[in-house]
Coordinates of C-alpha atoms and ligand atoms in Angstrom, one line a residue:
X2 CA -20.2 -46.1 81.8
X3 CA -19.8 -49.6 83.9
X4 CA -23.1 -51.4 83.8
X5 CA -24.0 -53.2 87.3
X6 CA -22.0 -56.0 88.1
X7 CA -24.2 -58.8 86.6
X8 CA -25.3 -61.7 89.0
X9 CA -23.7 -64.9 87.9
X10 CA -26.0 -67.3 90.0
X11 CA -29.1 -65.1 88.1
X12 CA -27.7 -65.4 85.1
X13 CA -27.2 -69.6 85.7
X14 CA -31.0 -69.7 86.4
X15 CA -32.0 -68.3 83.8
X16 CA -30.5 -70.5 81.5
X17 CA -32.1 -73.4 84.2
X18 CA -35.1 -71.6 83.2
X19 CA -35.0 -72.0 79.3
X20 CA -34.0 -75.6 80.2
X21 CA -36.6 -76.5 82.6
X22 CA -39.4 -74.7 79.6
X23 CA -38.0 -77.3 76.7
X24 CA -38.3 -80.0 79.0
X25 CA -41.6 -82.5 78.8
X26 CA -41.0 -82.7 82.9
X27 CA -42.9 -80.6 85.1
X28 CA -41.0 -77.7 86.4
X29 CA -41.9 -78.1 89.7
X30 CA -39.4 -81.0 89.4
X31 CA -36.3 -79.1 89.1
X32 CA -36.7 -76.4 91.9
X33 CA -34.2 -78.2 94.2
X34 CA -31.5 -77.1 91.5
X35 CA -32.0 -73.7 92.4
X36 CA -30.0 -74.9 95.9
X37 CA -27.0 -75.6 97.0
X38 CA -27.7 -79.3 99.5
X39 CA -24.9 -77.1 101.7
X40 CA -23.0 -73.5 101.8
X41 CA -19.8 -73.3 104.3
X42 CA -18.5 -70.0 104.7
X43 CA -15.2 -69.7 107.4
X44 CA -13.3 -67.2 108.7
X45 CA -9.4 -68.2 108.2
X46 CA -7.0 -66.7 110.2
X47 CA -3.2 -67.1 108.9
X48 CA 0.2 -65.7 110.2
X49 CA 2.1 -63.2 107.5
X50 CA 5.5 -63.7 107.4
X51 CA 6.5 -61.6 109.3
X52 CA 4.8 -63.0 112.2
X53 CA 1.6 -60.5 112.5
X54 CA -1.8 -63.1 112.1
X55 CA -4.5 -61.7 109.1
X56 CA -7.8 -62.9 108.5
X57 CA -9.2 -64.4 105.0
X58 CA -13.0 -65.6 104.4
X59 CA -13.1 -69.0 102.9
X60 CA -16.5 -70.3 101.1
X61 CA -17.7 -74.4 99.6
X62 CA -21.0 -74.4 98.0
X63 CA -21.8 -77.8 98.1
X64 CA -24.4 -78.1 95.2
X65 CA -25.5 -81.7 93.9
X66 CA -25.0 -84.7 95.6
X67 CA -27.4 -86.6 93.8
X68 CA -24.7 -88.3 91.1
X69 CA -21.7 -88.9 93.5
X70 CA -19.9 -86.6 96.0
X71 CA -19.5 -83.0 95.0
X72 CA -16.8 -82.3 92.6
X73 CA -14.6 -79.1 91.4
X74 CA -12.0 -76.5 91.7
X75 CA -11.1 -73.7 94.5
X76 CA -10.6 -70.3 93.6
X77 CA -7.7 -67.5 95.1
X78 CA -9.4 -64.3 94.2
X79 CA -10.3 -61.0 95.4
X80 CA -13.7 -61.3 93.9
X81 CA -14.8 -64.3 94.9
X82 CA -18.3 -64.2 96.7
X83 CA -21.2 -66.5 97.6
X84 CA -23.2 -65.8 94.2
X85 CA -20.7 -66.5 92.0
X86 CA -19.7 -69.6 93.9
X87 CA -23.2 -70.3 93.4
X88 CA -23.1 -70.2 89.9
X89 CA -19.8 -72.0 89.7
X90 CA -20.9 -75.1 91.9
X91 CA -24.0 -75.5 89.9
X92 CA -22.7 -75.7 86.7
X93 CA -19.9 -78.4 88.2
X94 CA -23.0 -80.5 88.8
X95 CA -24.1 -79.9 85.1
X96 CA -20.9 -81.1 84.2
X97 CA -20.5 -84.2 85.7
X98 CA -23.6 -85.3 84.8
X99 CA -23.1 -84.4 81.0
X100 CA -20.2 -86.8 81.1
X101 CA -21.8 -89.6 82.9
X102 CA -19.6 -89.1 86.0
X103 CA -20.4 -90.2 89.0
X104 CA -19.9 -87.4 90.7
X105 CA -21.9 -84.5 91.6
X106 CA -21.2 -80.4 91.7
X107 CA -19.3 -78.0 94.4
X108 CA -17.2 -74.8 94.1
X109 CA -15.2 -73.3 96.6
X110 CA -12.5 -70.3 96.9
X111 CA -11.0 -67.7 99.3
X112 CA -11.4 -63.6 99.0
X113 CA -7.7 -63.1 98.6
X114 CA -5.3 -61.0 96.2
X115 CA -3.0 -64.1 95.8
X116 CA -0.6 -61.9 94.0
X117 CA -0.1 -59.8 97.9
X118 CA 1.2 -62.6 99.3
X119 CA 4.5 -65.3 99.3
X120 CA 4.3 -68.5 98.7
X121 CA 4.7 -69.4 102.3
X122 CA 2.1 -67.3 103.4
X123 CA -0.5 -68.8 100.6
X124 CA 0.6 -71.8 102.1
X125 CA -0.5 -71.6 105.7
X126 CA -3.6 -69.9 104.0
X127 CA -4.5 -73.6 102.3
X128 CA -3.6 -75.4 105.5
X129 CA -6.1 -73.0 107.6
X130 CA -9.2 -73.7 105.0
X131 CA -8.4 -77.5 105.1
X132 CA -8.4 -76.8 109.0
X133 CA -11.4 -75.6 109.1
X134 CA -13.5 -77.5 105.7
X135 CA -12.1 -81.1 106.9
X136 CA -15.0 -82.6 108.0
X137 CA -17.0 -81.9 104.9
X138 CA -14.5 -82.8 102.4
X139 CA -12.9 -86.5 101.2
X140 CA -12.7 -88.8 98.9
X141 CA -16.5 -89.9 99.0
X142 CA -17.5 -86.4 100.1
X143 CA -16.4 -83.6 98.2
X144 CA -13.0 -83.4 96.1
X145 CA -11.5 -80.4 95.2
X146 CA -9.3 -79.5 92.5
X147 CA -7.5 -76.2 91.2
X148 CA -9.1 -73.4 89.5
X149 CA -8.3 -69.1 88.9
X150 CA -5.1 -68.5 90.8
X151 CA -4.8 -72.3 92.8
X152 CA -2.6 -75.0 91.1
X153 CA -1.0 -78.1 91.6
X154 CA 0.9 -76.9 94.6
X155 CA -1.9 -75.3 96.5
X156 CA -3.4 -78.9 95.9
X157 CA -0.2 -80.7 97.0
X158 CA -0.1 -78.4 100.4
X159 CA -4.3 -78.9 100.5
X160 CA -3.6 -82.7 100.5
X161 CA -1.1 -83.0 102.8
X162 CA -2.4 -80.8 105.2
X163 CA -5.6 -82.9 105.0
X164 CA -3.6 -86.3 105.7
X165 CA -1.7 -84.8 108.3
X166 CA -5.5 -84.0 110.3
X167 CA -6.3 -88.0 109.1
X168 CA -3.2 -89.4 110.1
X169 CA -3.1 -90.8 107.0
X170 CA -2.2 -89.7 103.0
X171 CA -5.0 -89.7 100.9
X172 CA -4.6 -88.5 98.0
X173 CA -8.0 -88.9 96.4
X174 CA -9.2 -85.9 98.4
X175 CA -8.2 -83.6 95.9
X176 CA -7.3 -83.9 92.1
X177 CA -4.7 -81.5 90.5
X178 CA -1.9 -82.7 92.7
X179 CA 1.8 -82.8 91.3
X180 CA 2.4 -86.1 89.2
X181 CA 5.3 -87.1 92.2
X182 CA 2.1 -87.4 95.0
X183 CA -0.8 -88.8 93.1
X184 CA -1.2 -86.2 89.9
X185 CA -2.3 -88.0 86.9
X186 CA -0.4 -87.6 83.7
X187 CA -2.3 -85.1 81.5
X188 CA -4.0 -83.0 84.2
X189 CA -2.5 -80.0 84.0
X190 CA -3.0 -79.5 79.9
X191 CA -6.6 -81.1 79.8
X192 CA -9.0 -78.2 80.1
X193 CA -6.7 -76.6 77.5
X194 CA -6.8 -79.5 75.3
X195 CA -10.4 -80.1 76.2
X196 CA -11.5 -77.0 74.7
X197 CA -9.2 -77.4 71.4
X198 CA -10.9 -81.1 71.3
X199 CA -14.6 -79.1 71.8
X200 CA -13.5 -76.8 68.9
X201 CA -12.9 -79.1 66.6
X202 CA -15.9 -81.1 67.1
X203 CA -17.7 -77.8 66.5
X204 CA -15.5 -77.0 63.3
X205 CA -16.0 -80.4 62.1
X206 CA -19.9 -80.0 62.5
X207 CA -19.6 -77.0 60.1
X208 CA -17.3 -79.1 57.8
X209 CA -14.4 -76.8 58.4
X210 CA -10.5 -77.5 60.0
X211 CA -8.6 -75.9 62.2
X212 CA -6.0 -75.3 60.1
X213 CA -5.4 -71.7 59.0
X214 CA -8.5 -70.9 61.8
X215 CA -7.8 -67.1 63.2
X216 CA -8.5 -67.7 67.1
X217 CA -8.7 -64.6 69.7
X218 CA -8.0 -65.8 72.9
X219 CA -8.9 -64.5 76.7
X220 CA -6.8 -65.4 79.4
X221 CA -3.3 -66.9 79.5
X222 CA -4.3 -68.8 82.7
X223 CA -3.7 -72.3 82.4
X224 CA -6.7 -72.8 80.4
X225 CA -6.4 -70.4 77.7
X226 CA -2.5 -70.8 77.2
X227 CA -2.4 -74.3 76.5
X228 CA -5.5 -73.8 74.1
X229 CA -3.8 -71.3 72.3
X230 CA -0.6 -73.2 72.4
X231 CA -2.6 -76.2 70.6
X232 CA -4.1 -74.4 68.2
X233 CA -1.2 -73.0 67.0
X234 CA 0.7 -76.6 67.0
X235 CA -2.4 -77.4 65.0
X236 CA -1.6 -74.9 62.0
X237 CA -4.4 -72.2 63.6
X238 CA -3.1 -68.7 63.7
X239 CA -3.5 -67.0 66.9
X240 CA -4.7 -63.3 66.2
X241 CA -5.6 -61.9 69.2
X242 CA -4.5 -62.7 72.8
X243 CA -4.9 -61.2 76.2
X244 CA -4.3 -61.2 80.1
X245 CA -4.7 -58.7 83.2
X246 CA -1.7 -56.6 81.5
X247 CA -3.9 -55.7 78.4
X248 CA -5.5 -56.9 75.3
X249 CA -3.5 -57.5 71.5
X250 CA -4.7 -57.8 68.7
X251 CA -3.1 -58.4 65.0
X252 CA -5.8 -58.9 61.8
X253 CA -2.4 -60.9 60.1
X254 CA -1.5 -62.8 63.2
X255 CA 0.6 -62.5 65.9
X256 CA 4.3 -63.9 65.5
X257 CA 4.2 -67.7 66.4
X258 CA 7.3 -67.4 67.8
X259 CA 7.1 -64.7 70.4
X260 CA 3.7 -66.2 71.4
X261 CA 5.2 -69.8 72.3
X262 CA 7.9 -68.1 74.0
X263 CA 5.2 -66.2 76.0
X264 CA 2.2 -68.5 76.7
X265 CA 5.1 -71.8 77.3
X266 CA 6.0 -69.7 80.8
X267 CA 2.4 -68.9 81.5
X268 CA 1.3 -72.1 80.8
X269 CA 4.4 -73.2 83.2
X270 CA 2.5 -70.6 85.8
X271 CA 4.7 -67.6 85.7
X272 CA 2.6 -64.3 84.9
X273 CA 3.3 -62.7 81.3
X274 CA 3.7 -59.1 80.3
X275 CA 1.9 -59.0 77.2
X276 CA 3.0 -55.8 76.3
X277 CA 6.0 -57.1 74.3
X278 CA 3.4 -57.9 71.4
X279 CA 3.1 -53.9 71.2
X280 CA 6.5 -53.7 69.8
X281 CA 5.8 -57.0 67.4
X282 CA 2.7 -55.0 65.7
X283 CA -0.3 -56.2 67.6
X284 CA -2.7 -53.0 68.6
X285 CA -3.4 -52.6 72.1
X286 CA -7.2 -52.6 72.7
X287 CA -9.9 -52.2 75.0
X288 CA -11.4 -55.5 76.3
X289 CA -15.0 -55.1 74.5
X290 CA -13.2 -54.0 71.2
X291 CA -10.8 -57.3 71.6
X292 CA -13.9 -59.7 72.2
X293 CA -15.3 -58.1 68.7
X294 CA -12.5 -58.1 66.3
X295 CA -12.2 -60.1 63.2
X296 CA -11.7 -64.1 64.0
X297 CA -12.9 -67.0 63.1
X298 CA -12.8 -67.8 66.8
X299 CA -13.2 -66.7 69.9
X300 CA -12.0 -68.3 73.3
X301 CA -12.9 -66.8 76.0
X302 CA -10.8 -68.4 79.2
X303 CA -11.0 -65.8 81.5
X304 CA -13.7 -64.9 84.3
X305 CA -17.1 -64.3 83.7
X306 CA -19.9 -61.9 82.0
X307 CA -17.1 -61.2 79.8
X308 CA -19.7 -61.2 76.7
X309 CA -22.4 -59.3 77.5
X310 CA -25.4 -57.8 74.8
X311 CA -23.4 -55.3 73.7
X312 CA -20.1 -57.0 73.2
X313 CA -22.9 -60.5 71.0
X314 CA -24.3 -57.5 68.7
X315 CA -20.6 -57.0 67.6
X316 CA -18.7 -59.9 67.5
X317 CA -17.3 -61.4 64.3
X318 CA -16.1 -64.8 65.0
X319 CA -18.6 -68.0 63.6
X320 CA -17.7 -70.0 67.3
X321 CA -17.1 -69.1 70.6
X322 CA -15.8 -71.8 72.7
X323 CA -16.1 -71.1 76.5
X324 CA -13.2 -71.8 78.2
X325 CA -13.7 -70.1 80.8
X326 CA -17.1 -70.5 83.2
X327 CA -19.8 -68.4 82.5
X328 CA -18.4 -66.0 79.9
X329 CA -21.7 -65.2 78.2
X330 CA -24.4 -63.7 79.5
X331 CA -27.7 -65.8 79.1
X332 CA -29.2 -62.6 76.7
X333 CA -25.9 -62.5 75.0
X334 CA -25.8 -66.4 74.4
X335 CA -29.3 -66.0 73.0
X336 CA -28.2 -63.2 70.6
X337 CA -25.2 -65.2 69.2
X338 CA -27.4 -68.1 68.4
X339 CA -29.8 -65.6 66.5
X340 CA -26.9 -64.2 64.9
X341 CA -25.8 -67.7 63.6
X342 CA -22.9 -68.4 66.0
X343 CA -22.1 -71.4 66.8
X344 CA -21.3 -71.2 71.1
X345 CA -19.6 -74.5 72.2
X346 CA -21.0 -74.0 76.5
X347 CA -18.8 -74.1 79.5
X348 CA -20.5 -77.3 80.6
X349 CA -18.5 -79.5 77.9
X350 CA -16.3 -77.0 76.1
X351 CA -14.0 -76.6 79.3
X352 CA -15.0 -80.5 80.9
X353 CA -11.8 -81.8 79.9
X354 CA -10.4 -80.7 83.5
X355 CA -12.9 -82.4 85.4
X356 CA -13.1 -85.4 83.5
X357 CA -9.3 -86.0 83.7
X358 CA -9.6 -85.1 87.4
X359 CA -12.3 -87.8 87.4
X360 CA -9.3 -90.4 86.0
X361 CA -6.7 -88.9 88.6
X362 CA -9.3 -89.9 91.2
X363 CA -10.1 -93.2 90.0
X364 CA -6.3 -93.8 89.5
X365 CA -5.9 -92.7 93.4
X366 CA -8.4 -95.1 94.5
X367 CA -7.0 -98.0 92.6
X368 CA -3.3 -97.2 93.2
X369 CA -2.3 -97.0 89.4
X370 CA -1.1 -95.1 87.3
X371 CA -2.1 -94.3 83.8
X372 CA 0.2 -93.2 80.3
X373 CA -0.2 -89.9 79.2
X374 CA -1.3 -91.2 75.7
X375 CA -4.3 -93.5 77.6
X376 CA -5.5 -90.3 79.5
X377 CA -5.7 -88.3 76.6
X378 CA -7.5 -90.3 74.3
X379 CA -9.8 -91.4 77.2
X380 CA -10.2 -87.9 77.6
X381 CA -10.8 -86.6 73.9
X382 CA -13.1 -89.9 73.3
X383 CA -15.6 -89.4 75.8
X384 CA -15.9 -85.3 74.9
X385 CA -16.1 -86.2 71.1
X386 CA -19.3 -88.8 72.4
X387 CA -21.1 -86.0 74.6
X388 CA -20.5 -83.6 71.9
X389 CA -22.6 -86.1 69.8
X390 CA -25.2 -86.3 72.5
X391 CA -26.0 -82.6 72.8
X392 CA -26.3 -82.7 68.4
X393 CA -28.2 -85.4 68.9
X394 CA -30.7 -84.1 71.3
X395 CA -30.3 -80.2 68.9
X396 CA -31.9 -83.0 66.4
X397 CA -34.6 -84.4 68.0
X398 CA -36.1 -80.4 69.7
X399 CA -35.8 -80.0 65.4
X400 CA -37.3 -82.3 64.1
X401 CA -40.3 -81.0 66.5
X402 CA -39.6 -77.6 64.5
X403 CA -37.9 -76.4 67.4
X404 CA -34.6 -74.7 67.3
X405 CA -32.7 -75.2 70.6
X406 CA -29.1 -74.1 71.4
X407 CA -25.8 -77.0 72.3
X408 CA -26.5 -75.1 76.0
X409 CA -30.2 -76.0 75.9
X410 CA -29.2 -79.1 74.6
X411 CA -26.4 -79.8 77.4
X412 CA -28.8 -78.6 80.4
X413 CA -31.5 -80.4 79.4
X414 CA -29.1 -83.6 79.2
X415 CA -27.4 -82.4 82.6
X416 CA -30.6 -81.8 84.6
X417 CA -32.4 -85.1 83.5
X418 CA -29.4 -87.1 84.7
X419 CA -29.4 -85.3 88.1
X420 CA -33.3 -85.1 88.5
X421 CA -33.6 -88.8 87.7
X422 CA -30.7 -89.6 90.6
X423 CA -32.4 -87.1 93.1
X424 CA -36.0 -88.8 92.6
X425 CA -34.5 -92.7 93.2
X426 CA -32.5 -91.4 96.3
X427 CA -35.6 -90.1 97.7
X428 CA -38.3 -93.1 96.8
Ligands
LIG523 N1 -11.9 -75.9 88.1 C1 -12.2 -76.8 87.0 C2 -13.5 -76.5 86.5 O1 -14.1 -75.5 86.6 C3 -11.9 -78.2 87.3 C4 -12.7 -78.8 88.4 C5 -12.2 -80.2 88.8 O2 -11.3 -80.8 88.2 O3 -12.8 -80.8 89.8 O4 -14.1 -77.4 85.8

């Protein structure tokens, strides 16, 4: 049977909590995390195409100020509700402030099936959120950016929708956009390449490569496809993949060459029938039996709770590196790390998007533009140095005889940052 739906804001204070009990601060001085500083929640109303009008509700969860204005993606989903917008707007803070940015944490999305509507009708949806969020977005205010189901074309209509209310193109209101009005080069592979870079930190930790490393991979959303793309350019074999049309899985590997062919036109945005891999010898499984098959990595890029108690008991790979937000429960993190598994957190394993985000904004504001090549290694530098930080702080909890895991480590680096910024702002 289908346990409850699990919480995702509960689950993200509970980890605050285990935080908040290593740290030598009071607790009393991280309660405001427990907040959002602002929650807008709008009724949209958009015409269909064929003329009839249908509403949509619209949510921002403004979390953090405290570091900059509030930062991070928009999600199209059916699912998407205030608690998990919650979760997903606190952890943005975490994130900036594990990179140094300044910038602080928000979340937003719309209740919508994207896939029941035309692209003309998704687009009047955009226009009507940026109708009615205008006010409490911008470039110093909040910046949004793509996440599950948005791209760089929702953000192209999102941006020019808001410079048509401004009378005036600014294209530092959102990040994402299409390279021909504003995009930066490297944007749209970054989270994927992030993680791969997060991975091999990880590996490299253990003293092991990521060549001939067998990966199972969640998702073939932008995130997950250009991972698993990587890591086969890298010499890893891919062994297990999977989307909303099922979940494969092949002990041997699954054939290189049907897999590029497949996650090239999902990482281009089109949606992939997996089912092919069927007829190329991969089994077809159920998603907890997927999660715990034989690897020596797991990626989860998908949606959240996806590894729950059950699912850590079982699972065989040495890392799982969380591409997607929230994939482990906070029990099921806790089991992994007594079972010796290495879990690379959300908070920096998937940070490459935000962080390249944060050099398509800076671009914007400067009017520049930056080489693909100077992005990149910008990019892969700066997570290879907070990698370092969160071993570093892993060290110093040890050599107090305390064993703490990299998502201890990277909360307790996250929530200093931002509890040090809140406590100067209000002197
Ligand atoms: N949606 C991405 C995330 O969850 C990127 C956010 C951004 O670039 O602002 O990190």
């Amino acid at each position: 049977m289908k346990a409850m739906k699990i919480n995702p804001h509960l689950e993200a204070m509970k980890m605050l909590d285990e935080a908040i009990a290593l740290s030598t601060r009071p607790a009393s001085d991280f309660e405001f995390l427990r907040q959002a500083e602002r929650e807008i929640c709008v009724r949209l109303n958009f015409q269909r195409d064929d003329g009839r009008w249908t509403q949509a509700l619209g949510y921002r969860v403004q979390h953090s100020s405290d570091l900059g204005p509030y930062k991070g993606g928009l999600r199209y989903h059916p699912e998407v509700e205030i608690e998990e917008l919650r979760a997903l707007a606190f952890w943005m803070s975490l994130k900036t402030a594990i990179l140094g940015l300044p910038l602080g944490g928000g979340k937003g999305g719309i209740a919508v099936d994207p896939s029941l509507y035309s692209a003309s009708e998704l687009a009047r949806l955009t226009r009507a959120f940026v109708e009615a969020i205008h006010l409490d977005i911008g470039p110093d205010r909040d910046i949004p950016a793509p996440d599950v189901n948005t791209n760089a074309q929702t953000m192209a209509v999102f941006a020019d929708a808001y410079g048509k209310l401004n009378a005036a193109y600014e294209p530092a209101v959102v990040t994402g956009k299409p390279l021909a009005i504003g995009g930066s080069l490297g944007r749209h592979e970054a989270t994927g390449l992030g993680v791969i870079s997060a991975l091999k930190s990880a590996l490299a930790t253990a003293g092991r490569s990521i060549e001939g490393c067998r990966i199972i991979v969640q998702g073939t959303g932008n995130v997950g496809a250009i991972a698993a793309l990587e890591a086969l350019r890298l010499g890893a074999m891919i062994v297990g993949v999977s989307n909303t049309t099922g979940s494969f899985y092949a002990p041997e590997g699954i054939s290189p060459e049907l897999l590029k062919l497949l996650l090239e036109s999902a990482a281009a945005g089109a949606s992939v029938q997996l089912a092919v891999l069927e007829g190329a010898g991969a089994k077809r499984l159920s998603t907890p039996e997927f999660l715990s098959q034989a690897a020596d990595v797991l990626i989860p890029a998908a949606l959240e709770n996806q590894i729950d108690l059950d699912v850590a008991d079982v699972l065989q790979a040495d890392f799982v590196i969380e591409g997607a937000n929230g994939p482990c429960t906070q029990e099921a993190d806790r089991r992994l790390f007594e079972r010796g598994v290495v879990v690379v957190p959300d908070v920096l394993a998937n940070a490459g998007g935000v962080l390249v985000s944060y050099y398509e904004w800076v671009q914007n504001r400067q009017r520049d533009v930056w080489s693909r090549d100077l992005v990149l290694e910008r990019m892969a530098a700066k997570l290879e140095s907070a990698y370092q930080d969160l071993l570093e702080i892993q060290a110093s909890y040890e050599k107090k005889g305390q064993k703490i895991r990299l998502r201890e480590a990277a909360y307790l680096s996250a929530i200093h940052r931002i509890v040090e910024a809140h406590e100067l702002r209000l002197g």
